[in-house]
Amino acid sequence: MASTKDLSAKFNDLTGVPKILDILPLEIQLDIFKCLDYDQLTTLQQTNSQIFKLIKHFENKLARRNFSVLKIGSDPDAFSYSVPMIRYPITKMVSDFQPNKELKKKWEIALNNQIPMYFYLNEHDRNVYIIAESNTCFYRFDLFKWPTKINHLIFARHCFELLSHCHFDEIIFERIVFNPQLINLIFDDLPIKLNCNISRLLLNNIDYDNQALAVVKNNLVISKMLSFRFIWAAFTTLYEVDKYIFLNFLLNGGANNLPLASIYYIGSAIELHKEVIKFAETSTDCSKMVNSIEFQRLEWSMPKFSSRVKLIRQKEYIKSENQHIFLKYETSNVHNSNLVFYIFIWKEVKSETIHRFRIQKFLRAY
């Protein structure tokens, strides 16, 4: 009898595969699926609805595809790849999902209201698509910018399900982000998560930022870092108001145990570190605060600390031929002395300003 490895090798040529599976016991089918990589599983899943359902049933036990990047692009983007492109249009969809009457009615209302699939920093972006890139190929998912049919939403759900079974080194939202309202509607408020090590956001205006932060909070699982950049031209005027939205995410966002939020920012218009320290020391609930918050490329004044703050380490070093100093402080929350915060500061010795700031949350054992 042929081994499962021999049988799985035959899946490079899918001719007759459904018939082979039909005559095998379920446990043998699972053994074969476990021998397949993600590409083979994805290709096999498109052969018919029965195999689609079977692979979906076992998906948590099967291979998860690793990609280097997930991003949203549009025709003006000059994507240049040295690896083959695999397009994934709606015509390739094999899905067993059909909305029930209640969900279908919600979808029809959304379609009539012309709810977009994406939010944009530039409304002139055309032919928007999702790119999932690896070292050997990249997939292009052509989701509809303005869904007009029930089938468009079924296709979007199918694509998000495929992406949720992958892992990405980076997920990047630079000018375009998914519409979190539509994602919730497509999945009928059931959580759908995309997994990554790092996510990068470019923020610019209140409406767009709210949508981007909602996607991060509700639809991403980030294992290492969330990185923010700002469009500087808008920062000094916009963030006098918008900073509270941004701070609310960092301090109260409950960002799924996000390990680190790193913010790249140039200037001194708004010194957010003072508000972060105040919150850490005085808030009655820090449970939803991002574990570690870092601001880089700064021109901020040295904070004036409360009496709770203690200097526990300092070290001088040379950078770009200038003398710098690293400072580490410790403080605690007034309502819970076991909730400790470490404050890290980097600055030039002779400078009145700091160029890097980090605060890290730590719960001390009782």
Tab-separated table of C-alpha atoms in Angstrom:
chain	number	residue	atom	x	y	z
A	1	MET	CA	0.000	0.000	0.000
A	2	ALA	CA	1.290	3.465	-0.884
A	3	SER	CA	2.383	5.659	1.999
A	4	THR	CA	0.666	8.964	2.773
A	5	LYS	CA	3.837	10.717	1.619
A	6	ASP	CA	3.612	8.952	-1.769
A	7	LEU	CA	-0.053	9.873	-2.061
A	8	SER	CA	0.548	13.516	-1.118
A	9	ALA	CA	3.269	13.759	-3.783
A	10	LYS	CA	0.597	13.023	-6.370
A	11	PHE	CA	-1.222	16.207	-5.342
A	12	ASN	CA	1.169	18.284	-7.434
A	13	ASP	CA	-1.032	17.001	-10.278
A	14	LEU	CA	-4.613	17.371	-9.051
A	15	THR	CA	-6.153	15.244	-11.791
A	16	GLY	CA	-8.278	12.574	-10.143
A	17	VAL	CA	-7.439	13.610	-6.586
A	18	PRO	CA	-11.079	14.014	-5.441
A	19	LYS	CA	-11.772	10.424	-6.542
A	20	ILE	CA	-8.724	9.155	-4.608
A	21	LEU	CA	-9.928	10.893	-1.432
A	22	ASP	CA	-13.434	9.491	-1.803
A	23	ILE	CA	-12.219	5.920	-1.304
A	24	LEU	CA	-9.971	6.637	1.698
A	25	PRO	CA	-10.975	6.627	5.388
A	26	LEU	CA	-11.229	10.027	7.048
A	27	GLU	CA	-8.146	9.505	9.235
A	28	ILE	CA	-6.052	8.677	6.129
A	29	GLN	CA	-7.348	11.804	4.399
A	30	LEU	CA	-6.220	13.857	7.405
A	31	ASP	CA	-2.780	12.203	7.326
A	32	ILE	CA	-2.464	13.137	3.665
A	33	PHE	CA	-3.521	16.734	4.318
A	34	LYS	CA	-0.863	16.998	7.029
A	35	CYS	CA	1.806	16.108	4.444
A	36	LEU	CA	0.784	19.017	2.206
A	37	ASP	CA	2.130	22.532	2.395
A	38	TYR	CA	-0.111	25.585	2.396
A	39	ASP	CA	0.025	26.084	-1.390
A	40	GLN	CA	-0.983	22.476	-2.053
A	41	LEU	CA	-3.843	22.696	0.452
A	42	THR	CA	-5.103	25.958	-1.048
A	43	THR	CA	-5.019	24.545	-4.582
A	44	LEU	CA	-6.705	21.305	-3.534
A	45	GLN	CA	-9.379	23.222	-1.633
A	46	GLN	CA	-10.543	24.834	-4.879
A	47	THR	CA	-11.303	21.516	-6.635
A	48	ASN	CA	-14.797	21.043	-5.203
A	49	SER	CA	-17.005	22.073	-2.304
A	50	GLN	CA	-16.734	18.709	-0.493
A	51	ILE	CA	-12.933	18.931	-0.222
A	52	PHE	CA	-13.247	22.617	0.662
A	53	LYS	CA	-15.444	21.704	3.649
A	54	LEU	CA	-13.144	18.865	4.707
A	55	ILE	CA	-9.971	20.979	4.699
A	56	LYS	CA	-11.799	23.790	6.461
A	57	HIS	CA	-12.926	21.330	9.153
A	58	PHE	CA	-9.305	20.310	9.836
A	59	GLU	CA	-7.740	23.752	9.260
A	60	ASN	CA	-6.396	24.145	12.818
A	61	LYS	CA	-4.373	20.931	12.412
A	62	LEU	CA	-2.943	21.784	8.983
A	63	ALA	CA	-0.124	23.930	7.623
A	64	ARG	CA	-0.253	27.702	8.124
A	65	ARG	CA	1.323	29.683	5.299
A	66	ASN	CA	4.010	32.203	6.249
A	67	PHE	CA	4.231	35.464	4.314
A	68	SER	CA	6.696	38.298	4.674
A	69	VAL	CA	4.183	41.128	4.102
A	70	LEU	CA	0.460	41.819	3.846
A	71	LYS	CA	-0.440	45.242	2.451
A	72	ILE	CA	-3.130	47.050	0.508
A	73	GLY	CA	-2.098	48.632	-2.787
A	74	SER	CA	-3.637	50.396	-5.757
A	75	ASP	CA	-2.753	50.969	-9.403
A	76	PRO	CA	-0.566	54.060	-8.747
A	77	ASP	CA	1.709	51.900	-6.579
A	78	ALA	CA	4.821	50.792	-8.415
A	79	PHE	CA	4.978	47.271	-7.030
A	80	SER	CA	7.967	45.501	-8.519
A	81	TYR	CA	8.470	41.848	-7.704
A	82	SER	CA	11.047	39.321	-8.800
A	83	VAL	CA	8.709	36.451	-7.886
A	84	PRO	CA	5.581	35.280	-9.738
A	85	MET	CA	2.182	36.840	-9.054
A	86	ILE	CA	-0.862	34.669	-8.350
A	87	ARG	CA	-4.112	36.579	-8.822
A	88	TYR	CA	-7.090	35.543	-6.749
A	89	PRO	CA	-10.225	37.004	-8.385
A	90	ILE	CA	-13.802	36.208	-7.434
A	91	THR	CA	-14.004	33.625	-10.221
A	92	LYS	CA	-11.602	31.375	-8.239
A	93	MET	CA	-13.791	31.315	-5.157
A	94	VAL	CA	-15.017	27.988	-3.813
A	95	SER	CA	-17.001	28.689	-0.643
A	96	ASP	CA	-19.675	26.755	1.184
A	97	PHE	CA	-20.868	29.848	3.053
A	98	GLN	CA	-24.307	31.302	2.443
A	99	PRO	CA	-25.754	34.030	4.702
A	100	ASN	CA	-28.953	33.224	6.563
A	101	LYS	CA	-32.025	35.399	6.025
A	102	GLU	CA	-31.201	37.776	8.869
A	103	LEU	CA	-27.584	38.293	7.790
A	104	LYS	CA	-28.557	38.572	4.128
A	105	LYS	CA	-30.952	41.386	5.036
A	106	LYS	CA	-28.133	43.221	6.878
A	107	TRP	CA	-25.880	42.764	3.862
A	108	GLU	CA	-28.524	44.102	1.479
A	109	ILE	CA	-28.899	47.235	3.625
A	110	ALA	CA	-25.118	47.731	3.567
A	111	LEU	CA	-25.005	47.289	-0.211
A	112	ASN	CA	-27.839	49.788	-0.685
A	113	ASN	CA	-25.983	52.266	1.540
A	114	GLN	CA	-22.801	51.762	-0.529
A	115	ILE	CA	-20.519	50.948	2.400
A	116	PRO	CA	-16.903	50.818	1.131
A	117	MET	CA	-14.491	47.929	1.632
A	118	TYR	CA	-11.653	50.343	2.487
A	119	PHE	CA	-10.869	53.766	3.940
A	120	TYR	CA	-8.307	55.953	2.178
A	121	LEU	CA	-5.891	58.771	2.769
A	122	ASN	CA	-6.111	59.461	-0.967
A	123	GLU	CA	-9.562	59.114	-2.529
A	124	HIS	CA	-7.971	59.001	-5.996
A	125	ASP	CA	-6.601	55.489	-5.396
A	126	ARG	CA	-8.099	53.161	-7.988
A	127	ASN	CA	-8.342	49.383	-8.388
A	128	VAL	CA	-7.433	48.632	-4.794
A	129	TYR	CA	-6.175	45.134	-4.026
A	130	ILE	CA	-4.566	43.130	-1.218
A	131	ILE	CA	-1.025	41.829	-1.605
A	132	ALA	CA	0.307	38.846	0.389
A	133	GLU	CA	4.010	38.514	-0.393
A	134	SER	CA	6.456	35.671	0.257
A	135	ASN	CA	9.930	34.792	-0.991
A	136	THR	CA	8.579	32.541	-3.724
A	137	CYS	CA	5.444	34.330	-4.935
A	138	PHE	CA	2.863	36.949	-4.066
A	139	TYR	CA	-0.891	36.649	-4.033
A	140	ARG	CA	-3.156	39.437	-5.242
A	141	PHE	CA	-6.699	39.438	-3.842
A	142	ASP	CA	-9.026	41.628	-5.901
A	143	LEU	CA	-11.682	42.629	-3.391
A	144	PHE	CA	-14.309	45.051	-4.618
A	145	LYS	CA	-13.724	48.639	-3.524
A	146	TRP	CA	-17.501	49.249	-3.516
A	147	PRO	CA	-19.328	45.901	-3.117
A	148	THR	CA	-22.629	45.831	-5.015
A	149	LYS	CA	-23.682	42.161	-4.776
A	150	ILE	CA	-24.119	39.550	-2.056
A	151	ASN	CA	-21.547	37.444	-3.889
A	152	HIS	CA	-18.982	40.245	-3.454
A	153	LEU	CA	-19.356	40.015	0.333
A	154	ILE	CA	-19.159	36.208	0.294
A	155	PHE	CA	-15.922	36.546	-1.687
A	156	ALA	CA	-14.543	39.101	0.810
A	157	ARG	CA	-15.401	36.764	3.686
A	158	HIS	CA	-13.689	33.891	1.877
A	159	CYS	CA	-10.504	35.964	1.313
A	160	PHE	CA	-10.347	37.152	4.935
A	161	GLU	CA	-10.762	33.552	6.117
A	162	LEU	CA	-7.845	32.470	3.911
A	163	LEU	CA	-5.683	35.318	5.245
A	164	SER	CA	-6.644	34.537	8.849
A	165	HIS	CA	-5.091	31.080	8.430
A	166	CYS	CA	-1.734	32.620	7.490
A	167	HIS	CA	1.013	34.328	9.449
A	168	PHE	CA	2.714	37.554	8.321
A	169	ASP	CA	6.019	39.046	9.352
A	170	GLU	CA	4.497	42.485	8.689
A	171	ILE	CA	1.038	43.899	8.026
A	172	ILE	CA	1.276	47.396	6.551
A	173	PHE	CA	-1.471	50.029	6.254
A	174	GLU	CA	0.161	53.069	4.636
A	175	ARG	CA	-2.645	54.868	2.779
A	176	ILE	CA	-5.487	52.358	2.759
A	177	VAL	CA	-7.054	50.308	5.545
A	178	PHE	CA	-9.914	47.819	5.749
A	179	ASN	CA	-13.310	49.150	6.799
A	180	PRO	CA	-13.786	47.595	10.276
A	181	GLN	CA	-17.549	48.143	10.125
A	182	LEU	CA	-17.819	46.059	6.968
A	183	ILE	CA	-15.546	43.315	8.350
A	184	ASN	CA	-17.815	43.031	11.409
A	185	LEU	CA	-20.855	42.902	9.149
A	186	ILE	CA	-19.370	40.261	6.838
A	187	PHE	CA	-18.647	37.981	9.801
A	188	ASP	CA	-21.824	38.914	11.680
A	189	ASP	CA	-19.762	40.345	14.576
A	190	LEU	CA	-17.760	37.120	14.989
A	191	PRO	CA	-14.058	37.888	15.521
A	192	ILE	CA	-11.743	37.450	12.530
A	193	LYS	CA	-8.023	37.860	13.302
A	194	LEU	CA	-4.965	38.359	11.108
A	195	ASN	CA	-1.698	37.220	12.718
A	196	CYS	CA	1.601	39.095	12.393
A	197	ASN	CA	4.849	39.935	14.149
A	198	ILE	CA	4.799	43.647	13.294
A	199	SER	CA	2.141	46.031	12.010
A	200	ARG	CA	2.934	49.453	10.531
A	201	LEU	CA	0.457	52.336	10.300
A	202	LEU	CA	0.647	55.729	8.640
A	203	LEU	CA	-1.741	58.164	10.357
A	204	ASN	CA	-2.999	61.453	8.960
A	205	ASN	CA	-6.561	62.471	9.899
A	206	ILE	CA	-9.164	61.763	12.546
A	207	ASP	CA	-11.595	59.693	10.453
A	208	TYR	CA	-8.925	57.520	8.847
A	209	ASP	CA	-7.014	57.083	12.111
A	210	ASN	CA	-10.127	55.912	13.952
A	211	GLN	CA	-10.737	53.205	11.348
A	212	ALA	CA	-7.079	52.092	11.292
A	213	LEU	CA	-6.889	51.849	15.085
A	214	ALA	CA	-10.178	49.910	15.188
A	215	VAL	CA	-8.754	47.343	12.744
A	216	VAL	CA	-5.596	47.010	14.864
A	217	LYS	CA	-7.575	46.565	18.064
A	218	ASN	CA	-10.230	44.179	16.773
A	219	ASN	CA	-8.716	42.321	13.820
A	220	LEU	CA	-4.951	41.977	14.363
A	221	VAL	CA	-2.939	39.729	16.672
A	222	ILE	CA	0.521	41.336	16.942
A	223	SER	CA	3.291	39.340	18.599
A	224	LYS	CA	6.094	41.943	18.590
A	225	MET	CA	5.397	45.579	17.733
A	226	LEU	CA	2.930	48.115	16.380
A	227	SER	CA	4.723	50.963	14.609
A	228	PHE	CA	3.157	54.372	13.933
A	229	ARG	CA	4.279	57.118	11.584
A	230	PHE	CA	2.585	60.457	11.066
A	231	ILE	CA	2.272	62.710	8.048
A	232	TRP	CA	4.133	65.671	9.507
A	233	ALA	CA	2.363	68.377	7.498
A	234	ALA	CA	-0.855	67.541	9.306
A	235	PHE	CA	0.540	66.822	12.740
A	236	THR	CA	0.858	70.221	14.406
A	237	THR	CA	-2.652	71.354	13.450
A	238	LEU	CA	-4.506	68.052	13.509
A	239	TYR	CA	-3.202	66.359	16.614
A	240	GLU	CA	-4.062	69.156	19.008
A	241	VAL	CA	-7.483	67.508	18.753
A	242	ASP	CA	-6.629	64.068	17.439
A	243	LYS	CA	-3.989	63.305	20.073
A	244	TYR	CA	-6.723	62.322	22.505
A	245	ILE	CA	-7.981	59.657	20.083
A	246	PHE	CA	-4.439	58.409	19.666
A	247	LEU	CA	-3.685	58.508	23.405
A	248	ASN	CA	-6.929	56.740	24.196
A	249	PHE	CA	-5.777	53.836	22.039
A	250	LEU	CA	-2.380	53.659	23.772
A	251	LEU	CA	-3.731	53.998	27.293
A	252	ASN	CA	-7.222	52.496	27.115
A	253	GLY	CA	-7.258	50.639	23.815
A	254	GLY	CA	-6.831	47.220	25.323
A	255	ALA	CA	-4.809	46.354	22.247
A	256	ASN	CA	-4.904	42.568	22.774
A	257	ASN	CA	-1.839	42.463	25.047
A	258	LEU	CA	0.217	44.368	22.488
A	259	PRO	CA	3.871	44.078	23.604
A	260	LEU	CA	5.151	47.361	22.150
A	261	ALA	CA	3.807	50.447	20.395
A	262	SER	CA	6.585	52.439	18.736
A	263	ILE	CA	5.770	55.948	17.524
A	264	TYR	CA	8.005	57.785	15.066
A	265	TYR	CA	7.520	61.517	15.424
A	266	ILE	CA	9.637	64.599	14.766
A	267	GLY	CA	9.080	67.856	16.608
A	268	SER	CA	8.073	69.316	19.926
A	269	ALA	CA	4.525	70.550	19.318
A	270	ILE	CA	2.873	67.999	21.599
A	271	GLU	CA	4.815	66.361	24.398
A	272	LEU	CA	2.782	63.217	24.881
A	273	HIS	CA	5.232	61.587	27.293
A	274	LYS	CA	4.078	63.857	30.124
A	275	GLU	CA	0.480	62.707	29.743
A	276	VAL	CA	1.545	59.050	29.527
A	277	ILE	CA	3.548	59.293	32.778
A	278	LYS	CA	0.668	61.050	34.530
A	279	PHE	CA	-1.753	58.322	33.434
A	280	ALA	CA	0.604	55.542	34.575
A	281	GLU	CA	0.986	57.053	38.034
A	282	THR	CA	-2.596	58.152	38.708
A	283	SER	CA	-5.053	56.009	36.712
A	284	THR	CA	-7.301	53.621	38.620
A	285	ASP	CA	-7.223	51.176	35.688
A	286	CYS	CA	-4.062	50.544	33.645
A	287	SER	CA	-5.098	47.055	32.545
A	288	LYS	CA	-5.775	48.133	28.954
A	289	MET	CA	-2.631	50.207	28.574
A	290	VAL	CA	-0.183	48.964	25.930
A	291	ASN	CA	2.583	47.100	27.770
A	292	SER	CA	5.417	49.205	26.375
A	293	ILE	CA	5.090	52.606	24.643
A	294	GLU	CA	8.026	54.175	22.851
A	295	PHE	CA	8.438	57.553	21.129
A	296	GLN	CA	11.404	58.043	18.803
A	297	ARG	CA	13.030	60.917	16.882
A	298	LEU	CA	11.913	63.534	19.354
A	299	GLU	CA	12.583	67.093	20.359
A	300	TRP	CA	10.843	66.934	23.722
A	301	SER	CA	11.815	68.612	26.951
A	302	MET	CA	13.054	66.531	29.856
A	303	PRO	CA	9.966	65.618	31.941
A	304	LYS	CA	9.561	67.025	35.436
A	305	PHE	CA	9.047	63.931	37.524
A	306	SER	CA	6.909	63.488	40.622
A	307	SER	CA	8.436	62.433	43.926
A	308	ARG	CA	7.481	58.828	43.126
A	309	VAL	CA	10.093	58.589	40.367
A	310	LYS	CA	13.522	57.200	41.244
A	311	LEU	CA	16.620	57.102	39.046
A	312	ILE	CA	17.921	53.515	39.075
A	313	ARG	CA	20.482	53.531	36.264
A	314	GLN	CA	22.445	55.865	34.004
A	315	LYS	CA	25.095	55.282	31.381
A	316	GLU	CA	26.972	57.594	29.039
A	317	TYR	CA	27.885	56.572	25.499
A	318	ILE	CA	29.112	58.051	22.219
A	319	LYS	CA	26.782	58.400	19.239
A	320	SER	CA	27.606	60.331	16.051
A	321	GLU	CA	30.687	61.688	17.827
A	322	ASN	CA	28.510	63.288	20.520
A	323	GLN	CA	28.251	62.372	24.182
A	324	HIS	CA	24.866	60.842	25.004
A	325	ILE	CA	23.302	59.516	28.184
A	326	PHE	CA	20.829	56.728	28.859
A	327	LEU	CA	18.615	57.109	31.947
A	328	LYS	CA	16.359	54.526	33.562
A	329	TYR	CA	13.762	55.467	36.179
A	330	GLU	CA	11.195	53.575	38.204
A	331	THR	CA	7.796	54.757	39.380
A	332	SER	CA	4.575	53.120	40.544
A	333	ASN	CA	0.844	53.654	40.467
A	334	VAL	CA	-0.625	55.552	43.438
A	335	HIS	CA	-3.540	53.105	43.685
A	336	ASN	CA	-1.460	49.932	43.323
A	337	SER	CA	2.157	49.978	44.484
A	338	ASN	CA	2.768	46.601	42.808
A	339	LEU	CA	2.046	48.146	39.405
A	340	VAL	CA	5.490	49.414	38.424
A	341	PHE	CA	6.557	51.461	35.415
A	342	TYR	CA	10.081	51.738	34.062
A	343	ILE	CA	10.880	54.948	32.213
A	344	PHE	CA	13.768	54.988	29.727
A	345	ILE	CA	15.212	58.203	28.288
A	346	TRP	CA	17.932	58.772	25.698
A	347	LYS	CA	19.422	62.247	25.141
A	348	GLU	CA	22.567	64.169	24.385
A	349	VAL	CA	24.397	65.150	27.561
A	350	LYS	CA	24.504	68.840	26.634
A	351	SER	CA	21.003	69.005	25.183
A	352	GLU	CA	17.903	70.301	26.956
A	353	THR	CA	15.721	67.909	24.958
A	354	ILE	CA	15.364	64.142	24.720
A	355	HIS	CA	15.337	62.190	21.453
A	356	ARG	CA	13.853	58.879	22.611
A	357	PHE	CA	11.414	57.902	25.373
A	358	ARG	CA	9.951	54.596	26.512
A	359	ILE	CA	7.645	53.574	29.358
A	360	GLN	CA	7.149	49.912	30.235
A	361	LYS	CA	4.477	48.386	32.462
A	362	PHE	CA	5.389	45.673	34.968
A	363	LEU	CA	3.235	43.969	37.612
A	364	ARG	CA	5.382	43.066	40.590
A	365	ALA	CA	4.673	39.774	42.373
A	366	TYR	CA	2.910	40.178	45.712
